[in-house]
Amino acid sequence: MLDFRPRDPAVWQAVLALCRVVAEAGGRAHLVGGSVRDALLGLELVDFDVEVFGLESAALRTLIEKVHAVDFVGEAFGVFKLRRLPIDVSLPRRETKVGGGHRGFEIAADPAMSFEQAARRRDFTINAIAFDPLRGILIDPFAGVDDLRLLLLRHTSERFAEDPLRVLRGMQLVARFELTADPTTLELCAALDDADLAPERIFEEWRKLLVLGRRPGLGLRFLRAAAWAGRIPELAALIDCPQDPEWHPEGDVWIHTCHTLDAFAAARIGDPWEDLVVGLACLCHDLGKPATTRFADGRWRSLGHEDAGETPTRALLARMTSQRDLVDQVTPLVLHHLKPRQLFSARAGDAAVRRLARKVGRIDRLVRVARADAGGRPPLPIDDDEAGRWLLAQAERLQVAAAAPRPLVMGRHLVAHGMTPGPSFGPLLDRCYRAQLDGRFEDLEGGLAYLERLPARGAGASDRANETKLGPDPSPDHGNRPAPASPDRRR
């Protein structure tokens, strides 16, 4: 019998109870989709999809409620979600293509369908395997078990072409399970039109690529093999964009990005949000190189590619998601992904570290991006990241590793000191904050004392002269020849 290992044994007991009441009513309940695939791979299971045959929708809802409360009902489509349990229950459905896009279907539940008929609408053979937990048997009409053993990604039927999102689903499945795509499946993918895909559906597949993929770089390579990389202009521009072979023996910027994503995935921390932010930054970190790469003085250089990366990063992410907060957290990591080495080379002071924390939000994220970048240059060995360890140590000492410094002097403090709110507040508070970053005071008492010393409460010479000045980056991307005997400075 197939060994199911749910994270929560109580969930598995709920699945079995549901299957029993369905069988007692004359129906058949099968586990389908990802839970069966993952069980065959020996993975821990988090959620379950149960497909029920032989019962009408209303009768099925009554049976489900004998076992557990229903949280969501899509009764017209025969879809039910159990309350507070990761279990979805559905009837087999007939989907008839009546228009363009992923919404151009008429959907109707059909409990009289055979499993093979129902499975034909699934995307890939490895997701079209069912398991009957009461009888302990697998149902595999499209040889998905063999494909899983061979680590082969193969479409289930001609119905694959009905939803172009399946190309992106293939991308993340290839990355998660290190699969090889069947050539015929790649041909089908190349023929699909992505024009009608909704951003929220696109984003979910990219999220899975980055948060779950063992080797996200394989997912990008799948997109290229499926002729879809060219439909993402910011990524397509990376292909054949040259890099200096001394610093990047792995090849062009596209290849480097694939390796960087794999290095990122090998060091994920298991926090879905943090891994998503850092993963997207790794995906986008060199999007500025195509616009800045030039051959000069016998070398390929990409002067200013960090700043040039902001526009393509925001453009790419805007087509993926409407989460502005996510985009605003990713973009500074792209803009400053070389800063760990720059600050380390300059042995920058506390003010520079605080200012960097203000810009990127979390220095620990930035160090993760820089480490993945350095790890994306095989066959060069990965250095011991002295720069990242130094920067993290400084940031932790200053208590800014996981958050930007909060301003100590606030508007309410100005009011308490007898000032009237007005246009002068903004520049004055900004000046106090810059002085705080420079280390001129470390607590509110010191901040208020600094405020009192300001000529006319803010007039006079600017403090900007005290900001730390960084020297040029020693890498060829920044215009200076490297010191060849210093492996910890490789770019």
C-alpha positions as semicolon CSV with decimal commas, in nm:
position;residue;x (nm);y (nm);z (nm)
1;M;0,000;0,000;0,000
2;L;0,123;0,347;-0,084
3;D;0,275;0,515;0,220
4;F;0,108;0,850;0,288
5;R;0,294;1,069;0,536
6;P;0,078;1,369;0,619
7;R;0,224;1,646;0,828
8;D;-0,084;1,620;1,049
9;P;-0,211;1,260;1,102
10;A;-0,554;1,399;1,195
11;V;-0,591;1,528;0,839
12;W;-0,527;1,181;0,700
13;Q;-0,789;1,036;0,934
14;A;-1,037;1,293;0,802
15;V;-0,957;1,187;0,446
16;L;-1,018;0,820;0,531
17;A;-1,345;0,903;0,709
18;L;-1,464;1,094;0,403
19;C;-1,373;0,807;0,170
20;R;-1,566;0,562;0,390
21;V;-1,891;0,760;0,395
22;V;-1,869;0,804;0,018
23;A;-1,822;0,429;-0,030
24;E;-2,112;0,350;0,205
25;A;-2,334;0,574;-0,013
26;G;-2,234;0,387;-0,329
27;G;-1,973;0,634;-0,458
28;R;-1,598;0,611;-0,511
29;A;-1,347;0,854;-0,360
30;H;-0,994;0,880;-0,496
31;L;-0,700;1,090;-0,394
32;V;-0,574;1,274;-0,701
33;G;-0,310;1,521;-0,814
34;G;-0,017;1,645;-0,612
35;S;-0,077;1,438;-0,298
36;V;-0,046;1,112;-0,493
37;R;0,257;1,235;-0,684
38;D;0,429;1,351;-0,365
39;A;0,347;1,026;-0,183
40;L;0,510;0,830;-0,465
41;L;0,818;1,049;-0,419
42;G;0,820;0,985;-0,045
43;L;0,748;1,347;0,043
44;E;0,558;1,475;0,343
45;L;0,203;1,570;0,250
46;V;0,039;1,897;0,345
47;D;-0,289;1,907;0,152
48;F;-0,517;1,660;-0,023
49;D;-0,747;1,663;-0,324
50;V;-1,026;1,407;-0,321
51;E;-1,227;1,338;-0,636
52;V;-1,563;1,164;-0,589
53;F;-1,738;0,958;-0,859
54;G;-2,093;0,826;-0,868
55;L;-2,265;1,086;-0,648
56;E;-2,451;1,406;-0,731
57;S;-2,333;1,735;-0,587
58;A;-2,612;1,783;-0,331
59;A;-2,573;1,429;-0,200
60;L;-2,198;1,472;-0,175
61;R;-2,233;1,787;0,031
62;T;-2,462;1,607;0,274
63;L;-2,209;1,326;0,313
64;I;-1,917;1,564;0,362
65;E;-2,102;1,744;0,639
66;K;-2,137;1,414;0,825
67;V;-1,759;1,414;0,853
68;H;-1,666;1,781;0,875
69;A;-1,802;2,131;0,824
70;V;-1,777;2,275;0,475
71;D;-1,602;2,611;0,454
72;F;-1,647;2,685;0,085
73;V;-1,899;2,556;-0,162
74;G;-1,879;2,577;-0,538
75;E;-2,177;2,348;-0,569
76;A;-2,248;2,437;-0,931
77;F;-1,904;2,302;-1,017
78;G;-1,904;2,026;-0,755
79;V;-1,622;2,176;-0,546
80;F;-1,607;2,176;-0,164
81;K;-1,340;2,285;0,085
82;L;-1,339;2,146;0,438
83;R;-1,325;2,402;0,716
84;R;-0,980;2,449;0,871
85;L;-0,850;2,137;0,699
86;P;-0,628;2,125;0,387
87;I;-0,875;1,900;0,206
88;D;-1,056;1,988;-0,117
89;V;-1,332;1,762;-0,245
90;S;-1,462;1,774;-0,600
91;L;-1,668;1,590;-0,857
92;P;-1,525;1,513;-1,201
93;R;-1,600;1,798;-1,438
94;R;-1,662;1,843;-1,805
95;E;-1,499;2,157;-1,941
96;T;-1,604;2,275;-2,285
97;K;-1,396;2,542;-2,460
98;V;-1,630;2,820;-2,570
99;G;-1,403;3,125;-2,586
100;G;-1,052;3,263;-2,552
101;G;-0,840;3,269;-2,240
102;H;-0,848;3,060;-1,927
103;R;-1,203;3,173;-1,849
104;G;-1,343;3,065;-2,184
105;F;-1,489;2,737;-2,059
106;E;-1,829;2,601;-1,972
107;I;-1,785;2,383;-1,663
108;A;-2,032;2,125;-1,537
109;A;-1,994;1,852;-1,277
110;D;-2,044;1,502;-1,417
111;P;-2,026;1,228;-1,153
112;A;-2,089;0,960;-1,417
113;M;-1,752;1,016;-1,586
114;S;-1,484;0,749;-1,569
115;F;-1,157;0,835;-1,401
116;E;-0,973;0,816;-1,735
117;Q;-1,213;1,067;-1,887
118;A;-1,168;1,300;-1,590
119;A;-0,791;1,260;-1,592
120;R;-0,760;1,367;-1,955
121;R;-0,820;1,729;-1,850
122;R;-0,524;1,725;-1,611
123;D;-0,201;1,889;-1,721
124;F;0,077;1,632;-1,685
125;T;0,084;1,256;-1,646
126;I;0,253;1,277;-1,306
127;N;-0,050;1,475;-1,184
128;A;-0,303;1,235;-1,341
129;I;-0,249;0,943;-1,102
130;A;-0,520;0,849;-0,850
131;F;-0,508;0,640;-0,534
132;D;-0,798;0,455;-0,375
133;P;-0,708;0,463;-0,004
134;L;-0,973;0,207;0,096
135;R;-0,859;-0,057;-0,152
136;G;-0,496;0,054;-0,156
137;I;-0,464;0,065;-0,536
138;L;-0,322;0,314;-0,785
139;I;-0,516;0,416;-1,094
140;D;-0,276;0,535;-1,364
141;P;-0,429;0,555;-1,713
142;F;-0,147;0,765;-1,863
143;A;0,161;0,589;-1,719
144;G;0,237;0,873;-1,483
145;V;0,409;0,641;-1,237
146;D;0,661;0,543;-1,505
147;D;0,714;0,908;-1,598
148;L;0,772;0,993;-1,233
149;R;1,029;0,715;-1,206
150;L;1,201;0,848;-1,520
151;L;1,166;1,209;-1,396
152;L;0,987;1,293;-1,720
153;L;0,743;1,581;-1,766
154;R;0,486;1,477;-2,028
155;H;0,145;1,623;-2,109
156;T;-0,158;1,406;-2,046
157;S;-0,365;1,461;-2,360
158;E;-0,450;1,700;-2,641
159;R;-0,648;1,900;-2,385
160;F;-0,320;2,032;-2,248
161;A;-0,345;2,314;-2,505
162;E;-0,664;2,452;-2,350
163;D;-0,481;2,643;-2,075
164;P;-0,147;2,817;-2,150
165;L;-0,079;2,855;-1,777
166;R;0,030;2,492;-1,792
167;V;0,356;2,608;-1,946
168;L;0,440;2,800;-1,629
169;R;0,317;2,508;-1,422
170;G;0,564;2,294;-1,613
171;M;0,834;2,548;-1,533
172;Q;0,788;2,514;-1,158
173;L;0,738;2,135;-1,169
174;V;1,064;2,092;-1,360
175;A;1,239;2,301;-1,095
176;R;1,076;2,129;-0,797
177;F;1,138;1,771;-0,906
178;E;1,435;1,813;-1,145
179;L;1,242;1,679;-1,442
180;T;1,325;1,657;-1,811
181;A;1,051;1,770;-2,047
182;D;0,926;1,545;-2,323
183;P;1,005;1,697;-2,667
184;T;0,643;1,672;-2,782
185;T;0,530;1,855;-2,469
186;L;0,778;2,133;-2,544
187;E;0,639;2,164;-2,895
188;L;0,288;2,201;-2,755
189;C;0,408;2,466;-2,511
190;A;0,571;2,666;-2,788
191;A;0,242;2,683;-2,974
192;L;0,041;2,823;-2,681
193;D;-0,052;3,191;-2,653
194;D;0,010;3,358;-2,317
195;A;-0,181;3,680;-2,391
196;D;-0,486;3,607;-2,173
197;L;-0,310;3,487;-1,858
198;A;-0,413;3,674;-1,544
199;P;-0,127;3,814;-1,333
200;E;-0,241;3,639;-1,015
201;R;-0,224;3,301;-1,189
202;I;0,119;3,381;-1,333
203;F;0,250;3,492;-0,996
204;E;0,152;3,171;-0,819
205;E;0,363;2,962;-1,056
206;W;0,664;3,193;-1,015
207;R;0,614;3,182;-0,638
208;K;0,628;2,802;-0,642
209;L;0,937;2,811;-0,864
210;L;1,125;3,025;-0,612
211;V;0,987;2,901;-0,281
212;L;0,963;2,530;-0,365
213;G;1,199;2,469;-0,656
214;R;1,508;2,260;-0,582
215;R;1,675;2,403;-0,892
216;P;1,488;2,710;-1,018
217;G;1,746;2,748;-1,293
218;L;1,605;2,434;-1,454
219;G;1,267;2,606;-1,464
220;L;1,414;2,898;-1,657
221;R;1,583;2,658;-1,897
222;F;1,248;2,486;-1,949
223;L;1,093;2,822;-2,044
224;R;1,367;2,877;-2,299
225;A;1,329;2,526;-2,443
226;A;0,952;2,584;-2,464
227;A;1,008;2,911;-2,656
228;W;0,856;3,116;-2,374
229;A;1,164;3,297;-2,246
230;G;1,141;3,528;-2,546
231;R;0,795;3,636;-2,429
232;I;0,944;3,790;-2,115
233;P;1,155;4,074;-2,259
234;E;1,348;4,149;-1,941
235;L;1,466;3,788;-1,919
236;A;1,508;3,742;-2,293
237;A;1,757;4,030;-2,293
238;L;1,986;3,829;-2,064
239;I;2,036;3,562;-2,329
240;D;2,371;3,610;-2,505
241;C;2,451;3,919;-2,298
242;P;2,827;3,871;-2,254
243;Q;3,027;3,884;-1,931
244;D;3,398;3,897;-1,864
245;P;3,513;3,532;-1,866
246;E;3,762;3,584;-1,582
247;W;3,482;3,682;-1,348
248;H;3,205;3,483;-1,512
249;P;3,343;3,166;-1,672
250;E;2,992;3,015;-1,663
251;G;2,881;3,218;-1,966
252;D;2,628;3,489;-2,043
253;V;2,398;3,670;-1,800
254;W;2,113;3,425;-1,863
255;I;2,330;3,130;-1,761
256;H;2,459;3,324;-1,461
257;T;2,103;3,402;-1,351
258;C;2,009;3,033;-1,371
259;H;2,308;2,939;-1,154
260;T;2,234;3,225;-0,912
261;L;1,880;3,096;-0,862
262;D;2,011;2,746;-0,792
263;A;2,258;2,886;-0,538
264;F;1,974;3,079;-0,376
265;A;1,755;2,768;-0,356
266;A;2,031;2,567;-0,192
267;A;2,038;2,821;0,093
268;R;1,667;2,896;0,141
269;I;1,570;2,957;0,503
270;G;1,218;2,812;0,492
271;D;1,033;3,139;0,551
272;P;0,797;3,167;0,250
273;W;0,789;3,547;0,243
274;E;1,159;3,601;0,301
275;D;1,248;3,336;0,044
276;L;1,009;3,492;-0,207
277;V;1,158;3,842;-0,166
278;V;1,516;3,718;-0,192
279;G;1,433;3,477;-0,476
280;L;1,274;3,751;-0,686
281;A;1,575;3,974;-0,619
282;C;1,806;3,696;-0,739
283;L;1,593;3,653;-1,051
284;C;1,613;4,027;-1,124
285;H;1,956;4,119;-0,987
286;D;2,129;4,155;-1,326
287;L;1,841;4,282;-1,539
288;G;2,035;4,606;-1,581
289;K;2,330;4,442;-1,755
290;P;2,189;4,427;-2,110
291;A;2,152;4,807;-2,112
292;T;2,497;4,875;-1,968
293;T;2,730;4,603;-2,101
294;R;3,013;4,737;-2,317
295;F;3,348;4,604;-2,437
296;A;3,618;4,846;-2,319
297;D;3,988;4,816;-2,247
298;G;3,986;4,454;-2,354
299;R;3,709;4,346;-2,115
300;W;3,333;4,325;-2,096
301;R;3,204;4,572;-1,837
302;S;2,861;4,658;-1,702
303;L;2,910;4,996;-1,540
304;G;2,605;5,105;-1,343
305;H;2,403;4,792;-1,402
306;E;2,263;4,800;-1,049
307;D;2,085;5,134;-1,102
308;A;1,986;5,034;-1,454
309;G;1,814;4,728;-1,309
310;E;1,538;4,922;-1,138
311;T;1,321;4,989;-1,444
312;P;1,321;4,633;-1,584
313;T;1,275;4,488;-1,235
314;R;0,965;4,695;-1,172
315;A;0,832;4,624;-1,520
316;L;0,875;4,248;-1,487
317;L;0,728;4,229;-1,138
318;A;0,436;4,457;-1,230
319;R;0,324;4,198;-1,486
320;M;0,347;3,924;-1,223
321;T;0,177;4,084;-0,926
322;S;-0,012;4,385;-0,798
323;Q;0,159;4,357;-0,457
324;R;0,334;4,693;-0,451
325;D;0,486;4,622;-0,111
326;L;0,657;4,312;-0,252
327;V;0,793;4,504;-0,550
328;D;0,916;4,782;-0,321
329;Q;1,100;4,528;-0,104
330;V;1,262;4,347;-0,397
331;T;1,380;4,649;-0,596
332;P;1,628;4,792;-0,339
333;L;1,798;4,452;-0,319
334;V;1,859;4,471;-0,695
335;L;1,985;4,830;-0,672
336;H;2,234;4,748;-0,394
337;H;2,329;4,384;-0,454
338;L;2,699;4,475;-0,485
339;K;2,708;4,681;-0,167
340;P;2,825;4,407;0,072
341;R;3,157;4,378;-0,109
342;Q;3,184;4,752;-0,164
343;L;3,138;4,836;0,201
344;F;3,373;4,559;0,308
345;S;3,643;4,673;0,064
346;A;3,612;5,029;0,195
347;R;3,589;4,910;0,557
348;A;3,296;5,146;0,578
349;G;3,186;5,289;0,909
350;D;2,866;5,254;1,107
351;A;2,691;5,537;0,924
352;A;2,727;5,361;0,589
353;V;2,584;5,039;0,734
354;R;2,289;5,223;0,887
355;R;2,222;5,407;0,562
356;L;2,234;5,083;0,368
357;A;1,984;4,930;0,611
358;R;1,756;5,227;0,553
359;K;1,770;5,172;0,176
360;V;1,724;4,794;0,162
361;G;1,510;4,738;0,471
362;R;1,689;4,417;0,574
363;I;2,062;4,369;0,536
364;D;2,030;3,995;0,598
365;R;1,827;3,974;0,274
366;L;2,092;4,167;0,085
367;V;2,367;3,936;0,205
368;R;2,167;3,635;0,086
369;V;2,132;3,790;-0,260
370;A;2,505;3,870;-0,274
371;R;2,595;3,516;-0,168
372;A;2,373;3,363;-0,436
373;D;2,525;3,600;-0,693
374;A;2,875;3,487;-0,594
375;G;2,764;3,124;-0,604
376;G;2,629;3,158;-0,958
377;R;2,968;3,143;-1,134
378;P;3,070;2,779;-1,174
379;P;3,328;2,639;-1,203
380;L;3,473;2,911;-0,980
381;P;3,474;2,794;-0,619
382;I;3,243;2,974;-0,378
383;D;3,453;3,193;-0,151
384;D;3,405;3,207;0,224
385;D;3,199;3,529;0,196
386;E;3,413;3,734;0,427
387;A;3,235;4,046;0,304
388;G;2,889;3,914;0,387
389;R;2,993;3,789;0,729
390;W;3,157;4,122;0,806
391;L;2,852;4,321;0,697
392;L;2,613;4,100;0,894
393;A;2,830;4,133;1,203
394;Q;2,831;4,512;1,174
395;A;2,456;4,520;1,112
396;E;2,383;4,292;1,407
397;R;2,602;4,503;1,633
398;L;2,407;4,809;1,522
399;Q;2,077;4,618;1,547
400;V;1,986;4,682;1,183
401;A;2,038;4,337;1,030
402;A;1,665;4,256;1,008
403;A;1,512;4,605;0,997
404;A;1,598;4,960;0,900
405;P;1,670;5,196;1,190
406;R;1,355;5,364;1,316
407;P;1,369;5,743;1,347
408;L;1,407;5,845;1,709
409;V;1,288;6,204;1,665
410;M;0,927;6,214;1,546
411;G;0,679;6,488;1,466
412;R;0,517;6,461;1,808
413;H;0,849;6,543;1,968
414;L;0,871;6,864;1,766
415;V;0,519;6,958;1,876
416;A;0,611;6,885;2,240
417;H;0,899;7,129;2,199
418;G;0,662;7,407;2,103
419;M;0,688;7,386;1,723
420;T;0,384;7,431;1,503
421;P;0,327;7,160;1,242
422;G;0,399;7,283;0,892
423;P;0,616;7,246;0,581
424;S;0,935;7,277;0,788
425;F;0,868;6,952;0,973
426;G;0,967;6,720;0,688
427;P;1,316;6,861;0,619
428;L;1,383;6,897;0,991
429;L;1,286;6,538;1,070
430;D;1,489;6,416;0,774
431;R;1,790;6,607;0,900
432;C;1,751;6,453;1,247
433;Y;1,723;6,108;1,094
434;R;2,037;6,156;0,884
435;A;2,221;6,270;1,195
436;Q;2,095;5,959;1,376
437;L;2,226;5,738;1,093
438;D;2,560;5,919;1,117
439;G;2,578;5,824;1,483
440;R;2,547;6,176;1,623
441;F;2,300;6,044;1,879
442;E;2,179;5,699;1,982
443;D;1,865;5,764;2,188
444;L;1,571;6,004;2,204
445;E;1,739;6,219;2,469
446;G;2,038;6,264;2,242
447;G;1,811;6,334;1,947
448;L;1,626;6,608;2,130
449;A;1,957;6,758;2,241
450;Y;2,072;6,755;1,878
451;L;1,748;6,924;1,777
452;E;1,803;7,200;2,031
453;R;2,152;7,266;1,891
454;L;2,030;7,320;1,537
455;P;2,053;7,688;1,433
456;A;1,695;7,817;1,407
457;R;1,577;7,459;1,434
458;G;1,708;7,336;1,100
459;A;1,875;7,629;0,931
460;G;2,244;7,625;0,859
461;A;2,492;7,391;0,700
462;S;2,378;7,048;0,589
463;D;2,498;6,733;0,756
464;R;2,531;6,555;0,422
465;A;2,904;6,622;0,418
466;N;2,936;6,357;0,688
467;E;2,783;6,080;0,479
468;T;3,022;5,794;0,403
469;K;3,169;5,803;0,055
470;L;3,225;5,463;-0,107
471;G;3,506;5,398;-0,346
472;P;3,451;5,223;-0,680
473;D;3,379;4,853;-0,684
474;P;3,696;4,662;-0,774
475;S;3,518;4,430;-1,019
476;P;3,529;4,475;-1,399
477;D;3,153;4,532;-1,388
478;H;3,248;4,862;-1,227
479;G;3,534;4,961;-1,447
480;N;3,851;4,864;-1,256
481;R;4,069;4,565;-1,317
482;P;4,054;4,308;-1,037
483;A;4,341;4,208;-0,820
484;P;4,392;3,861;-0,971
485;A;4,556;3,707;-0,665
486;S;4,266;3,791;-0,434
487;P;4,002;3,515;-0,466
488;D;3,772;3,675;-0,209
489;R;3,728;3,973;-0,446
490;R;3,612;3,775;-0,747
491;R;3,300;3,902;-0,922
